[in-house]
Amino acid sequence: LLAWQKGFKGILSDKLLNNLDKNDFLLSWQQIIKNKERINYALLTKQEKAIGFVSFGPYDKEKDSEFAEIYGIYINPSFWRQGHAKSLMEKAVSELKNSQKYSAIYLWTMVQNVRAKRFYENFGFILDGKTRNSKRNGELFEECRYVYDLHS
């Protein structure tokens, strides 16, 4: 929730960000965790405080596809710029590569999310030109798709 509120400030409306419901997020992540096709990793402090997580697996749009997808990677803003997102992304990419099931990884991010786009590009993801419109709590936003070649 905090990652959304801080990370999407100036991209999504303050009204939407200020009215995000913690219980909605909890229910959503309970469903994600129950999904057997998804792999989820959480990074915790020694006191078991959440630093961040990554969720990944097969590309949802194409069953039996050679493509994987990073569904989400979020870091608690208190832990930004400490290398945690890179560690989680390295874990996800390594696992997908080692599975030998996939040739590439897709991920979607908000077109206006410059910080996230810079992170993905520095990691080696490349914009592939695909875009889509998404909606959260009635608010539309545009997303762009990145691809990471697992054979390079």
Coordinates of N, CA and C in Angstrom, one line a residue:
L1 N 0.8 -1.2 0.0 CA 0.0 0.0 0.0 C 0.9 1.3 0.0
L2 N 1.9 1.3 0.9 CA 2.8 2.5 0.9 C 3.6 2.6 -0.4
A3 N 4.0 1.5 -1.0 CA 4.7 1.6 -2.2 C 3.8 2.2 -3.3
W4 N 2.5 1.9 -3.3 CA 1.6 2.5 -4.3 C 1.5 4.0 -4.0
Q5 N 1.2 4.3 -2.7 CA 0.9 5.7 -2.3 C 2.1 6.6 -2.6
K6 N 3.3 6.2 -2.4 CA 4.5 7.0 -2.6 C 5.0 6.9 -4.1
G7 N 5.0 5.7 -4.6 CA 5.5 5.4 -5.9 C 4.7 6.0 -7.1
F8 N 3.4 6.0 -6.8 CA 2.5 6.5 -7.9 C 1.9 7.9 -7.7
K9 N 2.5 8.6 -6.7 CA 2.1 10.0 -6.4 C 2.5 10.8 -7.7
G10 N 1.6 11.6 -8.1 CA 1.8 12.4 -9.3 C 1.4 11.7 -10.6
I11 N 1.2 10.4 -10.5 CA 0.8 9.5 -11.6 C -0.7 9.2 -11.5
L12 N -1.1 8.7 -10.4 CA -2.5 8.5 -10.1 C -3.0 9.6 -9.2
S13 N -4.2 9.9 -9.2 CA -4.8 11.0 -8.4 C -4.6 10.8 -6.9
D14 N -4.4 11.9 -6.2 CA -4.3 11.9 -4.7 C -5.6 11.3 -4.1
K15 N -6.7 11.5 -4.8 CA -8.0 10.9 -4.2 C -7.9 9.4 -4.2
L16 N -7.4 8.8 -5.4 CA -7.3 7.4 -5.4 C -6.3 6.9 -4.4
L17 N -5.1 7.5 -4.4 CA -4.0 7.0 -3.5 C -4.4 7.1 -2.1
N18 N -5.1 8.2 -1.7 CA -5.4 8.4 -0.3 C -6.6 7.5 0.2
N19 N -7.3 6.9 -0.8 CA -8.4 6.1 -0.5 C -8.2 4.6 -0.7
L20 N -7.0 4.2 -1.0 CA -6.7 2.8 -1.2 C -7.0 2.1 0.1
D21 N -7.6 0.9 0.0 CA -8.0 0.1 1.1 C -7.0 -1.0 1.4
K22 N -6.5 -1.0 2.6 CA -5.5 -2.0 3.0 C -6.1 -3.4 2.9
N23 N -7.4 -3.5 3.3 CA -8.1 -4.8 3.2 C -8.2 -5.3 1.7
D24 N -8.4 -4.4 0.8 CA -8.5 -4.8 -0.6 C -7.1 -5.3 -1.1
F25 N -6.0 -4.7 -0.6 CA -4.7 -5.1 -1.0 C -4.4 -6.5 -0.3
L26 N -4.8 -6.7 0.9 CA -4.6 -8.0 1.6 C -5.4 -9.1 0.9
L27 N -6.6 -8.8 0.5 CA -7.4 -9.9 -0.2 C -6.8 -10.2 -1.6
S28 N -6.4 -9.2 -2.3 CA -5.7 -9.4 -3.6 C -4.5 -10.2 -3.4
W29 N -3.6 -9.9 -2.4 CA -2.4 -10.7 -2.3 C -2.7 -12.1 -1.7
Q30 N -3.7 -12.3 -1.0 CA -4.1 -13.7 -0.6 C -4.4 -14.5 -1.8
Q31 N -5.1 -13.9 -2.8 CA -5.4 -14.6 -4.0 C -4.2 -14.9 -4.8
I32 N -3.3 -13.9 -4.9 CA -2.0 -14.1 -5.6 C -1.2 -15.3 -5.0
I33 N -1.1 -15.3 -3.7 CA -0.4 -16.3 -3.0 C -1.0 -17.7 -3.2
K34 N -2.3 -17.8 -3.3 CA -3.0 -19.1 -3.6 C -2.8 -19.6 -5.0
N35 N -2.5 -18.7 -5.9 CA -2.3 -19.0 -7.3 C -1.1 -19.9 -7.5
K36 N -1.3 -21.2 -7.8 CA -0.2 -22.1 -7.9 C 0.8 -21.9 -9.1
E37 N 0.4 -21.1 -10.1 CA 1.2 -20.8 -11.2 C 2.2 -19.7 -10.9
R38 N 1.9 -18.9 -9.9 CA 2.8 -17.8 -9.5 C 3.8 -18.2 -8.5
I39 N 5.0 -17.6 -8.6 CA 6.0 -17.7 -7.6 C 6.2 -16.4 -6.9
N40 N 6.2 -16.3 -5.6 CA 6.3 -15.1 -4.9 C 7.5 -15.2 -3.9
Y41 N 8.3 -14.1 -3.8 CA 9.3 -14.0 -2.8 C 9.1 -12.7 -2.1
A42 N 9.3 -12.8 -0.8 CA 9.2 -11.6 0.1 C 10.6 -11.5 0.7
L43 N 11.0 -10.2 0.9 CA 12.2 -9.9 1.6 C 11.8 -9.2 2.9
L44 N 12.3 -9.8 4.0 CA 12.0 -9.3 5.3 C 13.2 -8.8 6.1
T45 N 13.0 -7.9 7.0 CA 14.1 -7.6 8.0 C 14.2 -8.7 9.0
K46 N 15.2 -8.6 9.8 CA 15.4 -9.6 10.9 C 14.2 -9.6 11.9
Q47 N 13.5 -8.4 12.0 CA 12.4 -8.3 12.8 C 11.1 -8.7 12.1
E48 N 11.2 -9.3 10.9 CA 10.1 -9.7 10.0 C 9.2 -8.6 9.5
K49 N 9.8 -7.4 9.4 CA 9.1 -6.3 8.7 C 9.3 -6.4 7.2
A50 N 8.2 -6.2 6.5 CA 8.3 -6.4 5.0 C 9.2 -5.3 4.4
I51 N 10.1 -5.7 3.6 CA 10.9 -4.8 2.8 C 10.3 -4.7 1.4
G52 N 10.0 -5.9 0.9 CA 9.4 -5.9 -0.5 C 9.1 -7.3 -0.9
F53 N 8.6 -7.4 -2.2 CA 8.3 -8.7 -2.7 C 8.3 -8.6 -4.2
V54 N 8.4 -9.8 -4.9 CA 8.3 -9.9 -6.3 C 7.4 -11.1 -6.6
S55 N 6.6 -11.0 -7.6 CA 5.7 -12.1 -8.0 C 5.9 -12.3 -9.5
F56 N 6.0 -13.6 -9.9 CA 6.3 -13.9 -11.3 C 5.8 -15.3 -11.7
G57 N 5.8 -15.6 -13.0 CA 5.4 -16.9 -13.4 C 5.1 -16.8 -14.9
P58 N 4.2 -17.7 -15.4 CA 3.9 -17.7 -16.8 C 3.2 -16.4 -17.2
Y59 N 3.4 -16.0 -18.5 CA 2.7 -14.8 -19.0 C 1.2 -15.2 -19.1
D60 N 0.4 -14.4 -18.3 CA -1.0 -14.7 -18.2 C -1.8 -14.7 -19.5
K61 N -1.4 -14.0 -20.4 CA -2.2 -13.8 -21.7 C -2.0 -15.0 -22.6
E62 N -1.0 -15.8 -22.5 CA -0.8 -16.9 -23.4 C -0.4 -18.1 -22.7
K63 N -1.4 -19.0 -22.5 CA -1.1 -20.3 -21.8 C -0.1 -21.1 -22.7
D64 N 0.7 -21.9 -22.0 CA 1.7 -22.7 -22.6 C 2.6 -21.9 -23.5
S65 N 2.9 -20.7 -23.1 CA 3.8 -19.7 -23.8 C 5.2 -19.9 -23.4
E66 N 6.1 -19.4 -24.3 CA 7.5 -19.4 -24.0 C 7.9 -18.2 -23.2
F67 N 6.9 -17.4 -22.8 CA 7.1 -16.1 -22.1 C 6.7 -16.2 -20.7
A68 N 7.5 -15.6 -19.8 CA 7.2 -15.4 -18.4 C 6.8 -14.0 -18.2
E69 N 6.3 -13.7 -17.0 CA 5.9 -12.3 -16.6 C 6.3 -12.0 -15.2
I70 N 6.9 -10.8 -15.0 CA 7.0 -10.3 -13.6 C 5.7 -9.6 -13.4
Y71 N 4.8 -10.1 -12.5 CA 3.5 -9.5 -12.2 C 3.6 -8.3 -11.4
G72 N 4.6 -8.2 -10.5 CA 4.7 -7.1 -9.6 C 6.0 -7.2 -8.8
I73 N 6.6 -6.0 -8.6 CA 7.8 -5.9 -7.7 C 7.6 -4.6 -7.0
Y74 N 7.5 -4.7 -5.7 CA 7.3 -3.5 -4.9 C 8.2 -3.6 -3.6
I75 N 8.7 -2.4 -3.3 CA 9.6 -2.2 -2.1 C 8.9 -1.2 -1.2
N76 N 8.9 -1.5 0.1 CA 8.5 -0.5 1.1 C 9.3 0.8 0.9
P77 N 8.7 1.9 0.8 CA 9.5 3.2 0.5 C 10.6 3.4 1.5
S78 N 10.5 2.9 2.8 CA 11.5 3.1 3.8 C 12.8 2.4 3.4
F79 N 12.7 1.5 2.4 CA 13.9 0.7 2.0 C 14.3 1.0 0.6
W80 N 13.8 2.0 -0.1 CA 14.1 2.3 -1.4 C 15.6 2.7 -1.5
R81 N 16.2 2.4 -2.7 CA 17.6 2.8 -3.0 C 18.6 2.1 -2.2
Q82 N 18.3 0.9 -1.7 CA 19.2 0.1 -0.9 C 19.6 -1.2 -1.6
G83 N 19.2 -1.4 -2.9 CA 19.5 -2.6 -3.6 C 18.5 -3.8 -3.4
H84 N 17.5 -3.6 -2.7 CA 16.5 -4.7 -2.5 C 15.7 -5.0 -3.7
A85 N 15.3 -4.1 -4.5 CA 14.6 -4.4 -5.8 C 15.5 -5.1 -6.7
K86 N 16.7 -4.7 -6.8 CA 17.7 -5.4 -7.6 C 17.8 -6.9 -7.2
S87 N 17.9 -7.1 -5.9 CA 18.1 -8.5 -5.4 C 16.9 -9.3 -5.7
L88 N 15.7 -8.8 -5.5 CA 14.5 -9.5 -5.8 C 14.4 -9.8 -7.4
M89 N 14.7 -8.8 -8.2 CA 14.7 -9.0 -9.6 C 15.7 -10.0 -10.0
E90 N 16.9 -10.0 -9.5 CA 17.9 -11.0 -9.8 C 17.4 -12.4 -9.5
K91 N 16.7 -12.6 -8.3 CA 16.2 -13.9 -7.9 C 15.1 -14.3 -8.9
A92 N 14.2 -13.5 -9.3 CA 13.2 -13.8 -10.3 C 13.7 -14.2 -11.6
V93 N 14.6 -13.4 -12.1 CA 15.2 -13.6 -13.4 C 16.0 -14.9 -13.4
S94 N 16.8 -15.2 -12.4 CA 17.6 -16.4 -12.2 C 16.7 -17.6 -12.2
E95 N 15.6 -17.6 -11.4 CA 14.7 -18.7 -11.4 C 14.0 -19.0 -12.7
L96 N 13.6 -17.9 -13.4 CA 12.9 -18.1 -14.7 C 13.9 -18.7 -15.7
K97 N 15.1 -18.1 -15.7 CA 16.2 -18.6 -16.6 C 16.5 -20.1 -16.3
N98 N 16.7 -20.4 -15.1 CA 17.1 -21.8 -14.7 C 16.0 -22.8 -15.0
S99 N 14.7 -22.4 -15.1 CA 13.6 -23.3 -15.3 C 13.7 -23.8 -16.8
Q100 N 14.4 -23.1 -17.6 CA 14.5 -23.4 -19.1 C 13.2 -23.6 -19.8
K101 N 12.1 -23.0 -19.2 CA 10.8 -23.0 -19.9 C 10.5 -21.8 -20.7
Y102 N 11.3 -20.7 -20.5 CA 11.0 -19.5 -21.1 C 12.1 -18.9 -21.9
S103 N 11.8 -18.1 -22.9 CA 12.8 -17.4 -23.7 C 12.9 -16.0 -23.3
A104 N 11.9 -15.4 -22.7 CA 11.9 -14.0 -22.4 C 10.9 -13.7 -21.2
I105 N 11.1 -12.6 -20.6 CA 10.2 -12.1 -19.5 C 9.5 -10.8 -19.9
Y106 N 8.2 -10.7 -19.7 CA 7.5 -9.5 -19.9 C 7.2 -8.9 -18.6
L107 N 7.1 -7.5 -18.6 CA 6.5 -6.8 -17.4 C 5.9 -5.6 -17.9
W108 N 4.8 -5.2 -17.2 CA 4.1 -3.9 -17.5 C 4.3 -2.9 -16.4
T109 N 4.4 -1.7 -16.8 CA 4.5 -0.6 -15.9 C 3.8 0.7 -16.4
M110 N 3.5 1.6 -15.5 CA 2.8 2.8 -15.9 C 3.7 3.6 -16.8
V111 N 3.2 4.1 -17.9 CA 4.0 4.9 -18.8 C 4.6 6.1 -18.1
Q112 N 4.0 6.7 -17.1 CA 4.5 7.9 -16.4 C 5.4 7.5 -15.3
N113 N 5.6 6.2 -15.0 CA 6.4 5.9 -13.8 C 7.9 5.8 -14.2
V114 N 8.5 7.0 -14.3 CA 9.9 7.2 -14.8 C 10.9 6.4 -13.9
R115 N 10.7 6.5 -12.6 CA 11.6 5.8 -11.7 C 11.6 4.3 -11.9
A116 N 10.5 3.7 -12.1 CA 10.4 2.2 -12.3 C 11.0 1.9 -13.7
K117 N 10.7 2.7 -14.7 CA 11.2 2.5 -16.1 C 12.7 2.5 -16.1
R118 N 13.3 3.5 -15.4 CA 14.7 3.6 -15.3 C 15.3 2.3 -14.6
F119 N 14.7 1.8 -13.6 CA 15.2 0.6 -12.9 C 15.1 -0.6 -13.9
Y120 N 14.0 -0.7 -14.6 CA 13.9 -1.9 -15.5 C 14.9 -1.7 -16.6
E121 N 15.1 -0.6 -17.2 CA 16.1 -0.4 -18.3 C 17.5 -0.6 -17.8
N122 N 17.8 -0.1 -16.6 CA 19.2 -0.4 -16.0 C 19.4 -1.9 -15.8
F123 N 18.3 -2.6 -15.5 CA 18.5 -4.1 -15.3 C 18.6 -4.8 -16.6
G124 N 18.2 -4.2 -17.7 CA 18.3 -4.9 -19.0 C 17.0 -5.1 -19.8
F125 N 15.9 -4.7 -19.2 CA 14.6 -4.8 -19.9 C 14.6 -3.7 -21.0
I126 N 13.9 -4.0 -22.1 CA 13.8 -3.1 -23.2 C 12.3 -2.9 -23.5
L127 N 11.9 -1.7 -23.8 CA 10.5 -1.4 -24.2 C 10.3 -2.1 -25.5
D128 N 9.1 -2.8 -25.6 CA 8.8 -3.5 -26.9 C 7.8 -2.8 -27.7
G129 N 7.3 -1.6 -27.3 CA 6.3 -0.9 -28.1 C 4.8 -1.2 -27.8
K130 N 4.6 -2.2 -27.0 CA 3.2 -2.6 -26.7 C 2.7 -1.7 -25.5
T131 N 1.4 -1.2 -25.6 CA 0.8 -0.5 -24.5 C -0.6 -1.0 -24.3
R132 N -1.1 -0.7 -23.1 CA -2.5 -1.1 -22.8 C -3.0 0.0 -21.8
N133 N -4.3 0.1 -21.8 CA -5.0 0.9 -20.8 C -5.5 0.0 -19.7
S134 N -5.2 0.4 -18.4 CA -5.6 -0.3 -17.3 C -6.5 0.6 -16.4
K135 N -7.2 0.0 -15.4 CA -8.0 0.8 -14.6 C -7.9 0.3 -13.1
R136 N -7.8 1.3 -12.2 CA -7.8 1.0 -10.8 C -8.7 1.9 -10.1
N137 N -9.7 1.4 -9.4 CA -10.7 2.2 -8.7 C -11.4 3.2 -9.6
G138 N -11.6 2.8 -10.8 CA -12.3 3.7 -11.8 C -11.4 4.7 -12.5
E139 N -10.1 4.7 -12.2 CA -9.2 5.6 -12.8 C -8.3 4.9 -13.9
L140 N -8.4 5.5 -15.1 CA -7.6 4.9 -16.2 C -6.2 5.4 -16.2
F141 N -5.3 4.5 -16.6 CA -3.9 4.9 -16.8 C -3.3 4.0 -17.9
E142 N -2.3 4.5 -18.6 CA -1.6 3.7 -19.6 C -0.4 3.0 -19.1
E143 N -0.2 1.8 -19.6 CA 1.0 1.0 -19.3 C 1.7 0.6 -20.5
C144 N 3.0 0.5 -20.4 CA 3.9 0.0 -21.5 C 4.5 -1.3 -21.0
R145 N 4.9 -2.1 -22.1 CA 5.5 -3.4 -21.8 C 7.0 -3.4 -22.1
Y146 N 7.7 -4.1 -21.1 CA 9.1 -4.3 -21.3 C 9.3 -5.8 -21.5
V147 N 10.5 -6.1 -22.1 CA 10.8 -7.5 -22.4 C 12.3 -7.7 -22.0
Y148 N 12.6 -8.8 -21.4 CA 14.0 -9.2 -21.0 C 14.3 -10.5 -21.7
D149 N 15.3 -10.6 -22.5 CA 15.7 -11.8 -23.2 C 16.5 -12.7 -22.3
L150 N 16.0 -13.9 -22.0 CA 16.7 -14.8 -21.1 C 17.8 -15.6 -21.8
H151 N 18.0 -15.4 -23.1 CA 19.0 -16.1 -23.8 C 20.3 -15.2 -24.0
S152 N 20.2 -14.0 -23.6 CA 21.4 -13.1 -23.8 C 22.3 -13.1 -22.6

